Amino acid sequence: MEEVDVEPAVTNIPAASSGTHLGFAWGPGDILVYETLYKCHSFITSRLEFPGTGSGDIHEVRKDEDIYSPILRKLFNESHHIFVGLQTIREDLPSKNKKPQFVSISKNYRSVIRACMEELQQVLQKWQCNMETRYVSILLAIELIWNLCEVLFIDAAPAGSLLLHLLDWVRLHKADVDEKAREVLQSESPAEHRDYWDVVGAAYVLQGRLEEARQMLVKQATLQPAARKMYKQMDTLLSKMPFYNPGGTQTLTEFDVKWRHWHEEVDRCLQDNSFASNKHLELICKILVGDEDTLLEHKDLLSTWYHFLVTRLLFCHPTVKPTELHYYAQSCLTMFLDSRSVPEPLDSILLAAFEFDIHQVIKDCSIALNNWWFVAHLTDLLDHCKLLQSHNLHFGSNLREFLLLEYASGLFTHHSLWQLAVDYFDHCPEFGRVYLELQIERVPLDTERKALKVLRICEQRQMSEQVRSICKIMAMRALRNNRLGSALSWSIRAKDAAFATLISERFLQDYCARGTFSDLDLIDNLGPAMLLSDRLTFLGKYREFHKLYGEKRFREASKLLLSLMTAKIAPRSFWMTLLTDALPLLEQKEVSHHIVRYAVYGLLLSNIKKTSKYSYLRSCNQRIFGFFSGKNNIKDVLII
């Protein structure tokens, strides 16, 4: 069923001057907001906040500012490799065979999140920074949500195993218990530490870490020999509590019967006042029996409603089914929060997950989180698990592709992360190519090295228009900087005959002015590229003539010069240079003079009336035209 889009919230901006109107300009990854001269009684914009100080200010509003954090860039780079690996999983494999791979990939994503979070925490230990603190809280929430989605959707744990996974989930995200336990154990007398009972009686037991609780109780029992029997009884209750073993031979029904017998035994101990003389042990007994009032009295130790939920399930409903979770989650949220409290966005996201509403989870995360990284990668993984096929967007793309396109578009605004975005576009079959073509043109070509990277990406994807555009831009830039070799190289790569002709003429002009060629390596190795234009062909062949002449291969040089004279591909300004080049060849014995004479004769006959070098030709008369069958005067040539 198609979901109706909700109108975005409208936010007034009090920072702008009264009576002014806001203008804006869209960029690829941000908006420029400014005050205009237009008068307006009210001004609004959607979800924009900035500290305006005057009518001359221009404010940059970034939609994806997190990509500029150096530490978070590690998150983007590492997750990119995981994403690319996920796309290689064969679609034709049965879902049962792919499930372990998907779970493993999900854990890889979470390990990258945690590594990034730990690095941020190390930074915070050195420098207290509000930005890093905010990033830590965001990453904590992201990992919490992702882990829950992994348990409920990707691993899809059944009844029995489900509670074990939820216990691991809570333990992983309630790390302050271990910190407090270390503090107690490292003290001189752990059993007398002021936090001893908070660690043992509440924290360990509330998380189902009963073995650790038993080890701690031993320390207290040694200090109270008179109560040793009572401690022994509590130790027995803790040791007998059954936990479901998914890999064992015991069925879920057998486990449920065993658990109920244990629960009844704990309840009898409570009714018999077996621990009435020790308030701490009695508290533990009430927790084991799942007394809701006792659990709610220790909100400070539980700290969150979802910790309360898992503890309640552990001691009251250990065989809870996935389909029953939403009922317990909603009731725990209602009981845990004060009647006047409003659920936080994180609460709503977790509640939607417990209700198995995947699309609501993604939607709420898209609104609550300040970047597309989380929803893009989670949605991609869920889509590979075949959990999102029923959800398409009204404008043609599916949810996975829409989020990947948004995330990749944000990456393209960064000076180095844009390269990662290319792979995301590659794996968006419907609109990815179109987005890539539009975004690649916006990459600033600051250096030739960067231009070559962009060009290689375009060439690999047969993006011929973009290839030509990039090459033309770089060729023009090189020409403006008088780097003729680079300009010619780019024009050849663009297969731009007109521009190659222009640059070839510049090479020839430089030769006429300086008497030497620049960038000889490029000209010497043009190869088939010289056929791109007549002028480029002439440049390459003329350079080849000079090489032959320099190697004293006069016969071959004269034949090549003859072909250049008769092919009519030389620029008019270069005719006199060709005639001058012929003079030394006429003096070489091994050269067939009639060939050269014929070439010079033909060149003069067709072009001399068009030249303004008549006086120069007259000065060359005695050296050149003496070879023409007795016609020793230039006028004779003209008459012929």
XYZ file of C-alpha atoms in Angstrom:
640
model
C 0.000 0.000 0.000
C 1.366 3.400 -0.973
C 2.124 5.677 1.926
C 0.869 9.271 1.863
C 3.659 11.821 2.311
C 3.320 14.141 5.278
C 3.865 17.867 4.844
C 7.155 19.011 6.427
C 7.029 21.112 9.551
C 7.176 24.881 9.006
C 9.599 26.793 11.178
C 9.655 30.552 11.635
C 13.094 32.121 11.502
C 13.290 34.923 14.077
C 16.925 35.702 13.212
C 16.095 37.585 10.032
C 15.414 41.277 10.185
C 11.807 42.305 10.614
C 9.952 43.111 7.411
C 12.374 41.409 5.057
C 11.959 38.487 2.712
C 14.279 35.485 2.482
C 15.763 34.363 -0.803
C 17.650 31.145 -1.398
C 19.745 29.373 -3.995
C 19.940 25.597 -4.224
C 23.293 23.893 -4.415
C 24.108 20.207 -4.920
C 24.279 19.608 -1.176
C 23.264 22.813 0.543
C 21.197 26.001 0.354
C 22.357 29.600 0.457
C 19.862 31.724 2.389
C 19.941 35.516 2.317
C 17.762 38.546 2.962
C 16.441 40.305 -0.134
C 15.260 43.850 -0.776
C 11.702 42.635 -1.247
C 9.356 43.568 1.584
C 7.237 40.900 3.159
C 5.031 40.791 6.268
C 6.006 37.241 7.212
C 8.701 34.826 6.206
C 8.888 31.082 6.685
C 11.014 28.241 5.497
C 11.141 24.511 6.132
C 13.398 23.165 8.885
C 16.103 25.827 8.531
C 17.893 27.384 11.479
C 20.770 29.846 11.355
C 22.027 32.751 13.451
C 21.270 35.820 11.280
C 22.954 39.033 12.334
C 22.217 41.505 9.569
C 20.881 42.135 6.067
C 24.309 41.569 4.515
C 24.673 37.982 5.757
C 24.543 34.932 3.509
C 23.934 31.680 5.382
C 24.911 28.234 4.126
C 22.486 25.537 5.229
C 23.869 22.036 4.659
C 21.522 19.116 4.450
C 24.193 16.508 5.234
C 26.835 18.171 7.381
C 28.057 14.912 8.950
C 30.050 14.003 5.861
C 32.479 16.792 6.781
C 33.436 15.166 10.094
C 36.895 13.516 9.754
C 35.986 10.655 12.113
C 32.615 9.973 10.512
C 34.328 9.817 7.140
C 35.839 6.544 8.360
C 32.290 5.266 8.858
C 31.372 6.169 5.280
C 34.512 4.600 3.801
C 34.286 1.309 5.734
C 30.564 0.865 5.182
C 31.070 1.434 1.452
C 33.154 -1.754 1.232
C 30.467 -3.712 3.105
C 27.768 -2.308 0.795
C 29.656 -3.325 -2.351
C 30.214 -6.821 -0.940
C 26.507 -7.174 -0.179
C 25.606 -6.467 -3.812
C 27.649 -9.489 -4.944
C 25.469 -12.026 -3.108
C 23.763 -14.126 -5.721
C 20.045 -13.542 -6.066
C 19.340 -17.131 -7.124
C 20.460 -18.641 -3.821
C 17.674 -19.840 -1.486
C 16.821 -17.390 1.291
C 17.714 -19.986 3.931
C 21.276 -20.162 2.601
C 21.657 -16.390 2.427
C 20.394 -15.633 5.947
C 23.760 -16.311 7.729
C 25.467 -14.021 5.201
C 22.973 -11.240 5.843
C 23.382 -11.565 9.609
C 27.160 -11.456 9.208
C 26.941 -8.339 7.030
C 24.654 -6.690 9.574
C 27.190 -7.363 12.328
C 29.938 -5.922 10.119
C 27.956 -2.718 9.766
C 27.496 -2.563 13.541
C 31.190 -3.194 14.177
C 32.041 -0.206 11.961
C 29.571 1.955 13.883
C 31.031 0.874 17.215
C 34.630 1.407 16.076
C 33.765 4.909 14.955
C 31.967 5.577 18.236
C 34.931 4.375 20.314
C 37.257 6.637 18.341
C 34.960 9.571 19.033
C 34.932 8.746 22.732
C 38.738 8.762 22.767
C 38.656 12.221 21.224
C 36.225 13.357 23.897
C 38.581 12.196 26.630
C 41.183 14.647 25.324
C 38.990 17.525 24.209
C 35.450 18.170 25.284
C 33.630 19.124 22.083
C 29.885 19.538 21.681
C 29.963 18.268 18.106
C 31.735 15.006 19.017
C 29.396 14.528 21.986
C 26.426 14.855 19.647
C 27.942 12.379 17.206
C 28.495 9.829 19.999
C 24.862 10.047 21.078
C 23.721 9.706 17.462
C 25.921 6.653 16.859
C 24.715 5.067 20.089
C 21.131 5.456 18.931
C 21.973 4.179 15.444
C 23.647 1.043 16.746
C 20.806 0.448 19.208
C 18.201 0.620 16.421
C 20.270 -1.399 13.964
C 20.918 -4.155 16.510
C 17.218 -4.444 17.286
C 16.365 -4.564 13.560
C 18.969 -7.287 13.149
C 17.333 -9.374 15.895
C 13.743 -8.852 14.742
C 13.974 -8.624 10.956
C 17.276 -9.963 9.615
C 17.931 -12.842 12.021
C 14.189 -13.190 12.679
C 14.751 -15.021 15.958
C 11.855 -17.320 16.933
C 10.280 -17.742 20.372
C 12.813 -18.855 22.973
C 15.812 -17.588 21.021
C 14.178 -14.183 20.731
C 14.586 -13.393 24.440
C 18.231 -14.479 24.414
C 18.924 -12.071 21.552
C 17.078 -9.266 23.328
C 19.131 -9.879 26.475
C 22.339 -9.556 24.472
C 20.915 -6.394 22.918
C 20.255 -4.787 26.306
C 23.593 -5.885 27.790
C 25.505 -4.439 24.872
C 23.838 -1.054 25.202
C 23.917 -0.837 28.998
C 27.677 -0.695 29.445
C 27.568 1.376 32.661
C 26.858 -1.861 34.619
C 30.307 -3.227 33.790
C 31.963 0.074 34.637
C 30.274 0.145 38.040
C 31.128 -3.522 38.651
C 34.806 -2.873 37.911
C 34.785 0.007 40.346
C 33.305 -2.216 43.078
C 35.621 -5.176 42.444
C 38.728 -2.998 42.397
C 37.938 -1.507 45.813
C 39.629 -2.798 48.983
C 36.442 -4.429 50.270
C 33.962 -5.021 47.417
C 31.243 -6.420 49.707
C 31.257 -3.195 51.720
C 31.261 -0.851 48.741
C 28.283 1.518 48.619
C 27.351 0.361 45.088
C 27.710 -3.335 45.847
C 23.995 -4.116 46.030
C 23.180 -1.934 43.035
C 25.566 -4.047 40.975
C 24.567 -7.437 42.383
C 20.990 -7.151 43.476
C 19.766 -4.997 40.679
C 22.051 -4.533 37.665
C 23.322 -8.098 37.238
C 20.028 -9.765 38.044
C 17.975 -7.302 35.985
C 20.080 -8.215 32.944
C 19.861 -11.962 33.601
C 23.592 -12.197 34.377
C 22.954 -14.631 37.182
C 26.369 -16.351 37.259
C 28.066 -13.013 37.854
C 25.496 -12.182 40.520
C 26.232 -15.495 42.298
C 29.967 -14.780 42.296
C 29.368 -11.406 43.862
C 27.009 -12.848 46.515
C 29.757 -15.186 47.695
C 31.755 -12.163 48.823
C 28.833 -10.936 50.917
C 28.117 -14.390 52.405
C 31.634 -14.588 53.838
C 30.985 -11.394 55.816
C 27.706 -12.723 57.271
C 28.220 -16.295 58.558
C 24.857 -16.188 60.354
C 23.003 -15.597 57.102
C 24.966 -18.178 55.164
C 21.916 -20.467 54.843
C 19.874 -17.642 53.365
C 22.584 -16.843 50.854
C 22.844 -20.507 49.980
C 19.114 -20.635 49.261
C 19.341 -17.587 46.991
C 22.330 -19.123 45.233
C 20.259 -22.271 44.581
C 17.405 -20.234 43.087
C 19.774 -18.349 40.818
C 21.580 -21.501 39.687
C 18.343 -23.326 38.920
C 16.829 -20.633 36.717
C 16.462 -22.288 33.275
C 17.571 -20.581 30.047
C 16.484 -21.812 26.648
C 19.196 -23.493 24.567
C 18.391 -23.171 20.824
C 20.948 -25.828 19.894
C 19.871 -28.338 22.506
C 17.442 -31.252 22.376
C 14.907 -29.636 24.697
C 11.755 -28.403 22.988
C 10.257 -25.009 23.692
C 7.305 -26.629 25.450
C 9.591 -28.644 27.740
C 11.554 -25.525 28.565
C 8.341 -23.635 29.358
C 7.214 -26.334 31.805
C 10.618 -26.355 33.529
C 10.664 -22.566 33.748
C 7.175 -22.457 35.320
C 8.224 -24.967 38.022
C 11.222 -22.770 38.844
C 9.059 -19.645 38.882
C 6.595 -21.265 41.291
C 9.483 -22.191 43.596
C 10.712 -18.574 43.666
C 7.190 -17.346 44.359
C 6.854 -19.794 47.314
C 10.086 -18.463 48.810
C 8.686 -14.967 48.548
C 5.355 -15.959 50.097
C 7.127 -17.829 52.924
C 9.167 -14.707 53.733
C 12.341 -16.742 53.297
C 14.348 -13.547 52.750
C 12.335 -11.145 54.901
C 15.258 -10.552 57.260
C 17.501 -9.317 54.410
C 15.964 -6.557 52.316
C 18.577 -6.929 49.577
C 17.951 -10.645 49.051
C 14.216 -10.052 49.235
C 14.564 -7.438 46.516
C 16.387 -9.959 44.322
C 13.649 -12.502 44.962
C 10.966 -9.996 43.901
C 12.913 -9.293 40.720
C 13.162 -13.023 39.970
C 9.434 -13.444 40.359
C 8.862 -10.495 37.968
C 7.086 -8.181 40.401
C 6.192 -5.123 38.285
C 6.005 -2.681 41.209
C 9.507 -3.656 42.308
C 10.856 -3.272 38.794
C 9.290 0.146 38.382
C 10.697 1.262 41.744
C 14.166 0.733 40.270
C 13.749 2.849 37.154
C 17.077 4.478 37.866
C 18.843 1.103 37.465
C 16.824 0.113 34.422
C 17.139 3.629 32.948
C 15.016 2.884 29.847
C 11.614 1.428 29.113
C 13.073 -1.149 26.692
C 15.419 -2.439 29.411
C 12.329 -2.729 31.588
C 10.603 -4.602 28.742
C 13.370 -7.205 28.366
C 13.666 -7.717 32.149
C 9.902 -8.154 32.404
C 9.931 -10.707 29.577
C 12.861 -12.550 31.180
C 11.100 -13.101 34.493
C 7.498 -13.290 33.307
C 7.305 -14.344 29.633
C 10.562 -16.030 28.516
C 8.886 -17.847 25.605
C 7.400 -14.676 24.122
C 6.649 -14.912 20.405
C 7.636 -12.196 17.932
C 3.992 -11.468 17.195
C 3.352 -10.722 20.897
C 6.180 -8.242 21.311
C 4.198 -5.163 20.310
C 1.703 -5.692 23.150
C 4.385 -5.935 25.844
C 6.394 -3.086 24.309
C 3.458 -0.695 24.330
C 2.441 -1.587 27.894
C 6.025 -1.239 29.178
C 6.410 2.142 27.508
C 3.166 3.331 29.084
C 4.089 2.017 32.549
C 7.652 3.250 32.503
C 7.105 6.799 31.283
C 5.431 9.405 33.385
C 1.887 10.227 32.279
C 3.017 13.769 31.461
C 6.081 12.638 29.499
C 6.108 12.656 25.721
C 7.965 9.758 24.033
C 11.239 10.754 22.395
C 11.811 10.036 18.681
C 14.027 7.084 19.678
C 11.162 5.618 21.717
C 8.821 5.855 18.729
C 11.383 4.183 16.433
C 11.997 1.281 18.819
C 8.269 0.857 19.408
C 7.671 0.698 15.636
C 10.381 -1.995 15.419
C 8.724 -4.043 18.157
C 5.489 -3.697 16.167
C 7.359 -5.075 13.112
C 6.500 -1.953 11.121
C 9.689 -1.735 9.054
C 8.529 1.151 6.910
C 7.628 3.251 9.943
C 11.071 2.590 11.401
C 12.717 3.827 8.210
C 10.437 6.829 7.962
C 10.959 7.890 11.589
C 14.727 7.421 11.281
C 14.764 9.542 8.135
C 13.107 12.366 10.073
C 14.968 12.013 13.367
C 18.525 11.408 12.129
C 20.538 14.126 10.449
C 21.946 12.091 7.561
C 20.927 9.383 5.119
C 23.709 6.924 5.956
C 21.705 4.796 8.392
C 18.426 4.503 6.492
C 20.167 3.957 3.150
C 22.313 1.030 4.312
C 19.694 -0.560 6.562
C 17.048 -0.356 3.840
C 19.443 -1.859 1.306
C 20.123 -4.804 3.624
C 16.429 -5.299 4.402
C 15.644 -5.179 0.689
C 18.175 -7.936 0.034
C 16.391 -9.934 2.744
C 13.191 -9.566 0.657
C 11.417 -7.585 3.366
C 10.551 -4.420 1.420
C 9.203 -5.658 -1.895
C 5.691 -4.407 -1.200
C 6.721 -0.789 -0.710
C 7.140 1.392 -3.795
C 7.084 5.168 -4.014
C 4.566 7.092 -6.077
C 7.202 8.627 -8.382
C 8.479 5.312 -9.751
C 11.501 4.347 -7.662
C 11.393 1.865 -4.821
C 12.278 2.842 -1.260
C 15.743 1.306 -1.347
C 16.777 3.127 -4.484
C 15.330 6.456 -3.336
C 17.329 6.406 -0.091
C 20.538 5.257 -1.781
C 20.201 8.053 -4.332
C 19.732 10.634 -1.587
C 22.713 9.353 0.378
C 24.980 9.174 -2.667
C 23.954 12.664 -3.753
C 25.097 13.962 -0.378
C 28.449 12.207 -0.748
C 28.981 13.955 -4.069
C 29.227 17.319 -2.316
C 32.394 16.215 -0.510
C 35.813 16.730 -2.092
C 36.890 13.072 -1.648
C 33.822 11.013 -0.701
C 32.241 11.607 -4.112
C 34.166 8.587 -5.401
C 32.236 6.328 -2.999
C 28.938 7.638 -4.334
C 29.659 6.233 -7.794
C 29.244 2.642 -6.582
C 25.948 3.496 -4.897
C 24.616 4.979 -8.139
C 25.852 1.898 -10.025
C 23.599 -0.301 -7.896
C 20.459 1.785 -8.442
C 19.144 0.173 -11.640
C 16.301 2.594 -12.374
C 17.670 6.114 -11.845
C 21.280 5.557 -10.791
C 22.780 6.257 -14.215
C 20.793 9.472 -14.622
C 21.848 10.717 -11.192
C 25.473 9.854 -11.870
C 25.468 11.720 -15.162
C 24.052 14.813 -13.476
C 26.289 14.667 -10.415
C 29.556 13.858 -12.204
C 29.317 17.133 -14.100
C 29.306 19.027 -10.792
C 32.574 17.580 -9.525
C 35.107 20.432 -9.544
C 38.065 19.472 -11.715
C 40.666 21.134 -9.494
C 43.660 19.172 -10.785
C 44.526 16.963 -13.749
C 44.798 14.010 -11.391
C 41.222 14.505 -10.233
C 40.053 15.060 -13.795
C 41.650 11.754 -14.795
C 39.788 9.983 -11.963
C 36.481 11.441 -13.130
C 37.321 10.621 -16.729
C 38.172 7.004 -15.898
C 34.815 6.618 -14.120
C 32.974 7.986 -17.149
C 34.926 5.881 -19.634
C 34.285 2.682 -17.679
C 30.540 3.399 -17.900
C 30.534 4.506 -21.561
C 29.375 8.012 -20.616
C 30.569 9.523 -23.902
C 28.978 12.956 -23.473
C 30.575 13.433 -20.061
C 33.932 12.213 -21.376
C 33.870 14.827 -24.151
C 32.753 17.545 -21.764
C 35.533 16.835 -19.245
C 38.201 16.655 -21.950
C 37.059 19.934 -23.499
C 37.087 21.693 -20.143
C 40.587 20.470 -19.363
C 41.820 21.239 -22.883
C 40.541 24.814 -22.685
C 42.093 25.267 -19.258
C 45.457 23.976 -20.485
C 45.301 26.200 -23.570
C 44.593 29.284 -21.448
C 47.698 28.413 -19.408
C 49.698 27.959 -22.646
C 50.269 24.261 -21.913
C 49.911 23.133 -25.508
C 50.950 19.527 -24.939
C 48.336 18.968 -22.250
C 45.697 20.772 -24.306
C 46.423 18.607 -27.345
C 46.346 15.442 -25.240
C 42.918 16.326 -23.802
C 41.512 17.297 -27.215
C 42.675 13.980 -28.684
C 41.042 12.127 -25.793
C 37.822 14.063 -26.441
C 38.078 13.220 -30.182
C 37.468 16.923 -30.827
C 38.790 17.509 -34.365
C 38.151 21.271 -34.366
C 39.985 21.859 -31.126
C 42.835 19.553 -32.156
C 43.173 21.621 -35.345
C 43.334 24.839 -33.334
C 46.044 23.523 -31.010
C 48.012 22.040 -33.898
C 48.126 25.464 -35.511
C 49.371 26.922 -32.248
C 52.182 24.339 -32.259
C 53.114 25.330 -35.795
C 53.001 29.041 -34.942
C 55.311 28.402 -31.988
C 57.653 26.498 -34.288
C 57.794 29.364 -36.745
C 58.479 31.822 -33.936
C 61.017 29.741 -31.978
C 62.406 27.310 -34.525
C 61.740 24.283 -32.262
C 58.782 22.183 -31.148
C 57.632 21.958 -27.551
C 56.278 18.708 -26.049
C 58.255 16.519 -28.461
C 57.359 13.320 -26.587
C 53.676 13.887 -27.241
C 54.102 14.789 -30.901
C 56.500 11.894 -31.506
C 53.988 9.416 -30.116
C 50.732 10.598 -31.649
C 50.298 7.331 -33.553
C 46.829 6.845 -35.077
C 45.572 9.877 -33.093
C 47.124 12.166 -35.717
C 44.324 11.168 -38.124
C 41.824 13.087 -35.975
C 42.274 16.195 -38.168
C 44.267 17.218 -41.248
C 46.183 19.821 -39.290
C 47.143 17.307 -36.608
C 48.203 14.879 -39.330
C 50.402 17.578 -40.845
C 51.918 18.385 -37.440
C 52.779 14.752 -36.787
C 54.188 14.116 -40.253
C 56.132 17.364 -40.315
C 57.747 16.404 -37.019
C 58.509 12.989 -38.522
C 60.208 14.775 -41.472
C 62.474 16.622 -39.033
C 63.418 13.364 -37.319
C 64.309 11.740 -40.669
C 66.370 14.742 -41.672
C 68.143 14.751 -38.294
C 68.994 11.077 -38.791
C 70.386 11.948 -42.285
C 67.835 9.751 -44.006
C 67.504 12.330 -46.773
C 65.772 10.167 -49.363
C 62.957 9.241 -46.962
C 62.784 12.810 -45.727
C 62.425 14.152 -49.267
C 59.620 11.707 -50.061
C 57.771 12.694 -46.890
C 58.236 16.379 -47.668
C 56.939 15.764 -51.173
C 53.780 14.156 -49.755
C 53.271 17.077 -47.388
C 53.605 19.522 -50.286
C 51.206 17.700 -52.566
C 48.570 16.677 -49.965
C 47.516 20.314 -49.474
C 47.018 19.855 -45.712
C 49.612 22.440 -44.671
C 48.339 25.806 -43.439
C 48.952 28.631 -45.937
C 51.268 30.384 -43.480
C 53.502 27.339 -43.551
C 54.084 27.128 -47.317
C 57.225 29.216 -47.239
C 58.600 27.082 -44.422
C 58.137 23.964 -46.547
C 59.911 25.615 -49.484
C 62.776 26.592 -47.203
C 62.980 23.022 -45.884
C 63.376 21.809 -49.470
C 66.539 23.818 -50.103
C 68.987 21.632 -48.171
C 67.523 18.487 -49.739
C 68.290 19.768 -53.239
C 71.964 19.785 -52.343
C 72.004 16.122 -51.254
C 73.346 13.653 -53.837
C 71.154 10.724 -52.799
C 67.951 12.700 -53.269
C 66.164 12.504 -56.609
C 66.189 16.158 -57.490
C 63.449 15.888 -60.021
C 61.085 14.718 -57.274
C 61.795 17.711 -55.124
C 61.806 20.019 -58.099
C 58.418 18.682 -59.098
C 57.053 19.268 -55.597
C 58.407 22.802 -55.398
C 57.225 23.522 -58.903
C 53.715 22.297 -58.150
C 53.552 24.156 -54.871
C 54.658 27.409 -56.492
C 52.430 26.983 -59.499
C 49.306 26.551 -57.392
C 50.018 29.017 -54.632
C 52.602 31.650 -55.507
C 50.063 34.197 -56.719
C 48.374 33.979 -53.317
C 51.484 34.616 -51.303
C 52.970 37.888 -50.209
C 56.495 36.448 -50.224
C 57.339 37.292 -53.851
C 60.552 39.055 -52.876
C 61.611 36.076 -50.779
C 61.038 33.757 -53.697
C 63.137 35.967 -55.929
C 65.990 35.740 -53.410
C 65.702 31.955 -53.512
C 65.598 31.986 -57.343
C 69.195 31.076 -57.996
C 69.172 28.172 -55.499
C 65.808 26.673 -56.363
C 64.851 27.480 -59.890
C 68.216 26.638 -61.402
C 67.000 23.045 -61.145
C 64.034 23.719 -63.426
C 65.055 22.671 -66.981
C 66.698 25.947 -67.973
C 63.997 28.168 -66.580
C 66.260 30.376 -64.549
C 63.919 33.291 -64.064
C 60.935 33.345 -61.803
C 58.862 34.981 -64.493
C 59.306 31.902 -66.636
C 57.777 29.844 -63.854
C 54.850 32.169 -63.576
C 54.274 32.049 -67.321
C 54.224 28.290 -67.275
